[in-house]
Amino acid sequence: MAEPIRVLVTGAAGQIAYSLLYSIAKGDVFGKDQPIILVLLDITPMLPVLDGVVMELQDCALPLLRDVIPTDKVEVGFKDLDAAILVGSMPRKEGMERKDLLKANVAIFKTQGEALEKYAQKTVKVLVVGNPANTNCLIASKSAPSIPKENFSCLTRLDHNRARSQVAMRVGVSSDNVKNVIIWGNHSSTQYPDVHHAIVNHHGKELAAFDAVNDESWLKGDFISTVQQRGAAVIKARKLSSAMSAAKAICDHMRDIWFGTPDGEWVSMGVYSSGNSYGVPDDLMYSFPVKIKNKTWKVVDGLSINDFSRAKMDATSAELVEERDTAVTFLGA
């Protein structure tokens, strides 16, 4: 048996974590022969709830789960980590300005970045889920200067999975027959779900998504808005935010970092922008199509971008630049 790895989940008493922890602990993410020490971090008032989560994990009797450590202390939570999944963030409250939300989250992710810097292994892989995920991820990475920027990513896999599923349902195939959709930019309503390079396997024949769907006005209209607004639609229906689908996307994202992407396929994740072929400004966490090998991602460069796509990619860039510039003013505060 391999040595156990230490995996941190923050916001561990919350509903996304509740859907996530079982999958991690039973080997769906880091492998069926990889023992795990799960570290569960949350704020002090949530510790009694966390104790209940620990009891349930123990009661699952999972052979790979070597230990579960609940804590409200960063020095315990971030110690010697192999992987950190940062789910906890300040949610937007009614009447709250976006700027106030950013300020609260800069404080959280600055603290967590500093804790990564001080306590975690330098090889740690960090996935930021808590919103605004792209900018929170950038702040965390800036606060951990000795950990490579490439080790940080934020979750746009949920949007990617949503896009894939929408196309699959429209064509009448299962979602594994749709590949190479792209989410560009911010995990917000400005994100751009792009299927110009996507492929659909339709009755054994590979078709471009635009040909398979055969409805350009849907692909350039309702498809995009459905993916962009899906989170809000789930909240409206359930009165709670996406949890099962978010947890599944987190598992997909981390598993791909650990084991790589299949040949000929890419996935979407928010990664550090520096010198790409798409004219995306540097020093942002921006969602790109990436391929992963040996735990290292590489942006898929050189895809053709038409004017329709360009405008949408630029709009989401502009939002990220504005978010970053606002957030950075809070860093020194």
Coordinates of C-alpha atoms in Angstrom, one line a residue:
M1 CA 0.0 0.0 0.0
A2 CA 1.1 3.5 -0.8
E3 CA 1.8 6.1 2.0
P4 CA -1.4 8.0 2.9
I5 CA -1.8 11.4 1.4
R6 CA -3.2 14.4 3.3
V7 CA -6.2 16.0 1.7
L8 CA -7.8 19.1 3.2
V9 CA -11.4 20.2 2.5
T10 CA -12.5 23.6 3.9
G11 CA -16.1 24.5 4.5
A12 CA -16.2 20.8 5.6
A13 CA -19.5 21.1 7.5
G14 CA -21.3 22.6 4.5
Q15 CA -23.5 20.9 1.9
I16 CA -21.0 20.6 -1.0
A17 CA -18.5 18.9 1.4
Y18 CA -21.2 16.5 2.5
S19 CA -21.6 15.4 -1.1
L20 CA -17.9 15.3 -1.7
L21 CA -16.2 13.6 1.3
Y22 CA -17.6 10.1 0.7
S23 CA -16.3 10.1 -2.9
I24 CA -12.8 11.2 -1.8
A25 CA -12.7 8.8 1.1
K26 CA -13.7 5.8 -1.0
G27 CA -11.0 6.3 -3.6
D28 CA -12.9 7.9 -6.5
V29 CA -10.5 10.8 -6.8
F30 CA -7.0 9.8 -5.8
G31 CA -7.2 6.1 -6.7
K32 CA -8.4 2.9 -5.4
D33 CA -5.1 2.0 -3.7
Q34 CA -4.3 5.4 -2.3
P35 CA -4.9 5.7 1.5
I36 CA -6.1 9.1 2.7
I37 CA -5.9 11.3 5.7
L38 CA -8.9 13.7 5.5
V39 CA -8.5 17.0 7.2
L40 CA -11.7 18.9 7.7
L41 CA -11.5 22.6 8.4
D42 CA -14.4 24.9 9.2
I43 CA -15.2 27.9 11.4
T44 CA -15.5 27.4 15.1
P45 CA -19.3 27.5 15.3
M46 CA -19.5 24.6 12.9
L47 CA -17.3 22.2 14.9
P48 CA -20.3 20.4 16.5
V49 CA -21.7 19.7 13.0
L50 CA -18.2 18.6 11.8
D51 CA -18.2 16.0 14.6
G52 CA -21.3 14.5 13.1
V53 CA -19.7 14.4 9.7
V54 CA -16.7 12.7 11.2
M55 CA -19.0 10.1 12.8
E56 CA -20.6 9.4 9.5
L57 CA -17.3 9.0 7.7
Q58 CA -16.2 6.5 10.4
D59 CA -19.5 4.7 10.0
C60 CA -18.9 4.2 6.3
A61 CA -16.1 1.8 7.3
L62 CA -13.9 2.8 4.3
P63 CA -10.7 0.9 4.0
L64 CA -8.7 3.7 2.4
L65 CA -9.6 6.3 5.1
R66 CA -6.8 6.2 7.6
D67 CA -7.8 9.2 9.7
V68 CA -10.2 12.1 9.8
I69 CA -9.1 15.3 11.5
P70 CA -11.7 17.9 12.2
T71 CA -10.3 21.4 13.1
D72 CA -10.9 25.1 13.2
K73 CA -7.1 25.9 13.3
V74 CA -5.2 26.7 10.1
E75 CA -1.9 25.3 11.5
V76 CA -3.6 21.9 11.9
G77 CA -5.6 22.2 8.7
F78 CA -2.8 23.1 6.3
K79 CA 0.0 21.0 7.7
D80 CA 1.9 18.8 5.2
L81 CA -0.9 18.8 2.6
D82 CA -0.7 16.9 -0.7
A83 CA -4.1 18.4 -1.8
A84 CA -6.3 21.3 -0.7
I85 CA -9.9 21.7 -1.8
L86 CA -11.0 25.2 -0.6
V87 CA -14.8 25.1 -0.7
G88 CA -15.5 27.4 2.2
S89 CA -16.1 31.1 1.4
M90 CA -18.2 34.0 2.5
P91 CA -21.6 33.6 0.7
R92 CA -23.3 36.6 -0.7
K93 CA -25.9 37.9 1.7
E94 CA -29.0 39.9 0.7
G95 CA -28.2 43.5 0.1
M96 CA -24.5 42.9 -0.1
E97 CA -22.5 44.7 -2.7
R98 CA -20.1 42.7 -4.8
K99 CA -17.3 44.8 -3.5
D100 CA -18.1 43.9 0.1
L101 CA -18.3 40.2 -0.9
L102 CA -14.8 40.5 -2.5
K103 CA -13.4 42.2 0.5
A104 CA -14.6 39.5 2.9
N105 CA -13.3 36.7 0.7
V106 CA -9.9 38.4 0.1
A107 CA -9.4 38.3 3.9
I108 CA -10.3 34.5 3.9
F109 CA -8.2 33.5 1.0
K110 CA -5.2 35.7 2.0
T111 CA -5.2 33.8 5.4
Q112 CA -5.5 30.5 3.6
G113 CA -2.8 31.3 1.1
E114 CA -0.5 32.3 4.0
A115 CA -1.3 29.1 5.7
L116 CA -0.4 27.1 2.6
E117 CA 2.8 29.0 2.4
K118 CA 3.7 28.3 6.0
Y119 CA 2.5 24.7 6.6
A120 CA 1.7 22.8 3.4
Q121 CA 4.1 20.9 1.1
K122 CA 5.4 23.0 -1.8
T123 CA 4.0 20.3 -4.2
V124 CA 0.5 20.8 -2.9
K125 CA -2.3 21.0 -5.5
V126 CA -4.8 23.6 -4.6
L127 CA -8.4 23.7 -6.0
V128 CA -10.5 26.8 -5.1
V129 CA -14.2 26.3 -5.2
G130 CA -15.6 29.0 -3.0
N131 CA -16.8 32.0 -5.0
P132 CA -15.8 34.3 -6.5
A133 CA -13.6 31.3 -7.3
N134 CA -11.2 32.8 -9.9
T135 CA -10.3 35.8 -7.9
N136 CA -10.2 33.9 -4.6
C137 CA -7.7 31.5 -6.2
L138 CA -5.5 34.4 -7.5
I139 CA -5.4 35.9 -4.0
A140 CA -4.5 32.6 -2.4
S141 CA -1.7 32.0 -4.9
K142 CA -0.4 35.6 -4.4
S143 CA -0.3 34.9 -0.6
A144 CA 1.7 31.7 -1.1
P145 CA 4.7 33.0 -3.3
S146 CA 6.9 29.9 -2.8
I147 CA 4.2 27.5 -4.1
P148 CA 4.2 27.5 -7.9
K149 CA 1.3 29.4 -9.5
E150 CA 0.7 26.3 -11.6
N151 CA -0.3 24.4 -8.5
F152 CA -3.4 26.6 -8.1
S153 CA -6.6 26.1 -10.1
C154 CA -10.2 27.0 -9.7
L155 CA -13.4 25.1 -10.5
T156 CA -15.0 25.6 -13.8
R157 CA -15.6 21.9 -14.4
L158 CA -19.1 22.2 -13.2
D159 CA -19.8 24.7 -16.0
H160 CA -17.9 22.4 -18.4
N161 CA -20.1 19.4 -17.3
R162 CA -23.2 21.5 -17.6
A163 CA -22.3 22.5 -21.2
R164 CA -21.5 18.9 -22.1
S165 CA -24.8 17.7 -20.7
Q166 CA -26.8 20.3 -22.5
V167 CA -25.4 19.4 -25.9
A168 CA -25.8 15.7 -25.2
M169 CA -29.4 16.1 -24.2
R170 CA -30.1 18.3 -27.3
V171 CA -28.6 15.7 -29.6
G172 CA -30.0 12.7 -27.8
V173 CA -26.7 11.0 -26.8
S174 CA -25.1 10.3 -23.4
S175 CA -22.8 12.9 -22.2
D176 CA -19.6 10.8 -22.6
N177 CA -20.3 11.1 -26.4
V178 CA -19.6 14.8 -26.2
K179 CA -16.0 16.0 -25.7
N180 CA -13.9 19.2 -25.9
V181 CA -16.4 21.8 -24.9
I182 CA -14.7 24.8 -23.4
I183 CA -15.5 27.2 -20.6
W184 CA -13.6 30.5 -21.1
G185 CA -13.0 33.0 -18.4
N186 CA -14.7 33.6 -15.1
H187 CA -16.9 31.3 -13.1
S188 CA -19.7 33.8 -13.2
S189 CA -22.5 34.8 -15.5
T190 CA -20.0 36.3 -18.0
Q191 CA -18.3 32.9 -18.6
Y192 CA -18.3 31.8 -22.2
P193 CA -19.4 28.1 -22.9
D194 CA -17.9 27.5 -26.3
V195 CA -18.7 24.5 -28.5
H196 CA -16.9 25.6 -31.7
H197 CA -14.3 22.9 -31.2
A198 CA -16.5 20.3 -29.5
I199 CA -17.1 16.9 -31.0
V200 CA -20.2 14.7 -30.7
N201 CA -20.1 11.0 -31.3
H202 CA -23.5 10.4 -33.0
H203 CA -24.2 6.7 -33.8
G204 CA -20.5 5.9 -34.1
K205 CA -19.8 8.9 -36.3
E206 CA -17.8 11.9 -35.0
L207 CA -19.4 15.2 -35.9
A208 CA -18.6 18.8 -35.0
A209 CA -21.1 20.0 -32.3
F210 CA -22.6 22.6 -34.6
D211 CA -23.4 19.9 -37.2
A212 CA -24.7 17.4 -34.6
V213 CA -26.9 20.0 -32.9
N214 CA -27.9 21.6 -36.2
D215 CA -29.4 24.7 -34.5
E216 CA -27.0 27.6 -34.5
S217 CA -29.4 30.1 -32.9
W218 CA -29.8 27.8 -29.9
L219 CA -26.0 27.2 -29.6
K220 CA -25.4 31.0 -29.8
G221 CA -28.3 31.9 -27.6
D222 CA -30.2 29.7 -25.1
F223 CA -27.5 27.2 -24.7
I224 CA -25.0 29.8 -23.5
S225 CA -27.5 31.6 -21.2
T226 CA -28.6 28.2 -19.8
V227 CA -25.1 27.2 -18.8
Q228 CA -24.3 30.8 -17.5
Q229 CA -27.4 30.9 -15.4
R230 CA -27.6 27.3 -14.3
G231 CA -26.4 27.9 -10.7
A232 CA -29.1 30.5 -10.2
A233 CA -31.7 28.1 -11.7
V234 CA -30.8 25.4 -9.2
I235 CA -31.0 27.8 -6.3
K236 CA -34.4 29.0 -7.4
A237 CA -35.7 25.4 -7.6
R238 CA -34.0 23.9 -4.5
K239 CA -33.6 27.0 -2.4
L240 CA -30.0 25.7 -2.0
S241 CA -27.0 26.0 -4.2
S242 CA -25.7 23.1 -6.4
A243 CA -24.0 20.5 -4.2
M244 CA -24.2 17.1 -5.7
S245 CA -23.2 18.4 -9.1
A246 CA -20.5 20.7 -7.6
A247 CA -19.0 17.8 -5.7
K248 CA -19.0 15.6 -8.8
A249 CA -17.2 18.4 -10.7
I250 CA -14.6 18.7 -7.9
C251 CA -13.9 15.0 -8.1
D252 CA -13.6 15.1 -11.9
H253 CA -11.2 18.1 -11.6
M254 CA -8.9 16.6 -9.0
R255 CA -8.9 13.2 -10.5
D256 CA -7.8 14.7 -13.8
I257 CA -5.0 16.6 -12.1
W258 CA -3.9 13.3 -10.4
F259 CA -4.2 11.0 -13.4
G260 CA -4.2 13.2 -16.5
T261 CA -6.7 13.8 -19.3
P262 CA -7.6 11.1 -21.9
D263 CA -5.7 11.3 -25.2
G264 CA -7.3 13.8 -27.6
E265 CA -9.4 15.4 -24.9
W266 CA -9.2 18.6 -22.9
V267 CA -11.1 19.8 -19.9
S268 CA -11.8 23.3 -18.6
M269 CA -10.2 24.7 -15.5
G270 CA -9.4 28.2 -14.1
V271 CA -5.6 28.4 -14.3
Y272 CA -2.9 31.2 -14.1
S273 CA -2.8 33.2 -17.3
S274 CA 0.7 34.0 -18.5
G275 CA 1.6 34.4 -22.2
N276 CA -1.2 32.4 -24.0
S277 CA -2.1 32.5 -27.6
Y278 CA -5.6 33.9 -26.9
G279 CA -4.7 37.4 -25.9
V280 CA -6.0 36.9 -22.3
P281 CA -4.4 39.4 -20.0
D282 CA -1.6 38.0 -17.7
D283 CA -2.0 37.6 -13.9
L284 CA -5.5 36.3 -13.9
M285 CA -7.0 33.0 -13.0
Y286 CA -8.9 32.4 -16.2
S287 CA -10.7 29.2 -17.4
F288 CA -9.0 27.7 -20.4
P289 CA -9.1 24.4 -22.2
V290 CA -6.2 22.3 -20.7
K291 CA -4.6 19.0 -21.1
I292 CA -3.0 17.3 -18.1
K293 CA -0.1 14.9 -17.9
N294 CA 2.2 14.1 -14.9
K295 CA 0.1 16.3 -12.7
T296 CA 0.9 19.3 -14.9
W297 CA -1.6 21.2 -17.0
K298 CA -0.9 22.9 -20.3
V299 CA -3.3 25.3 -22.1
V300 CA -4.4 24.0 -25.4
D301 CA -3.0 26.7 -27.7
G302 CA -3.8 27.7 -31.2
L303 CA -7.5 27.0 -31.4
S304 CA -9.2 29.3 -34.0
I305 CA -11.3 32.0 -32.4
N306 CA -14.0 33.7 -34.4
D307 CA -15.4 37.2 -33.8
F308 CA -18.4 35.9 -31.8
S309 CA -16.1 34.0 -29.4
R310 CA -13.6 36.8 -29.2
A311 CA -16.1 39.3 -27.9
K312 CA -17.4 36.9 -25.3
M313 CA -13.8 36.0 -24.2
D314 CA -12.9 39.7 -23.9
A315 CA -16.0 40.5 -21.8
T316 CA -15.2 37.8 -19.2
S317 CA -11.6 38.9 -19.2
A318 CA -12.7 42.5 -18.5
E319 CA -14.7 41.3 -15.5
L320 CA -11.8 39.4 -14.1
V321 CA -9.4 42.3 -14.5
E322 CA -11.8 44.5 -12.6
E323 CA -12.3 41.9 -9.9
R324 CA -8.6 41.4 -9.5
D325 CA -7.8 45.1 -9.4
T326 CA -10.5 45.6 -6.7
A327 CA -9.3 42.6 -4.7
V328 CA -5.7 43.6 -4.8
T329 CA -6.5 46.9 -3.2
F330 CA -7.9 44.9 -0.2
L331 CA -4.8 42.7 0.1
G332 CA -2.8 45.4 1.9
A333 CA -5.8 46.4 4.1

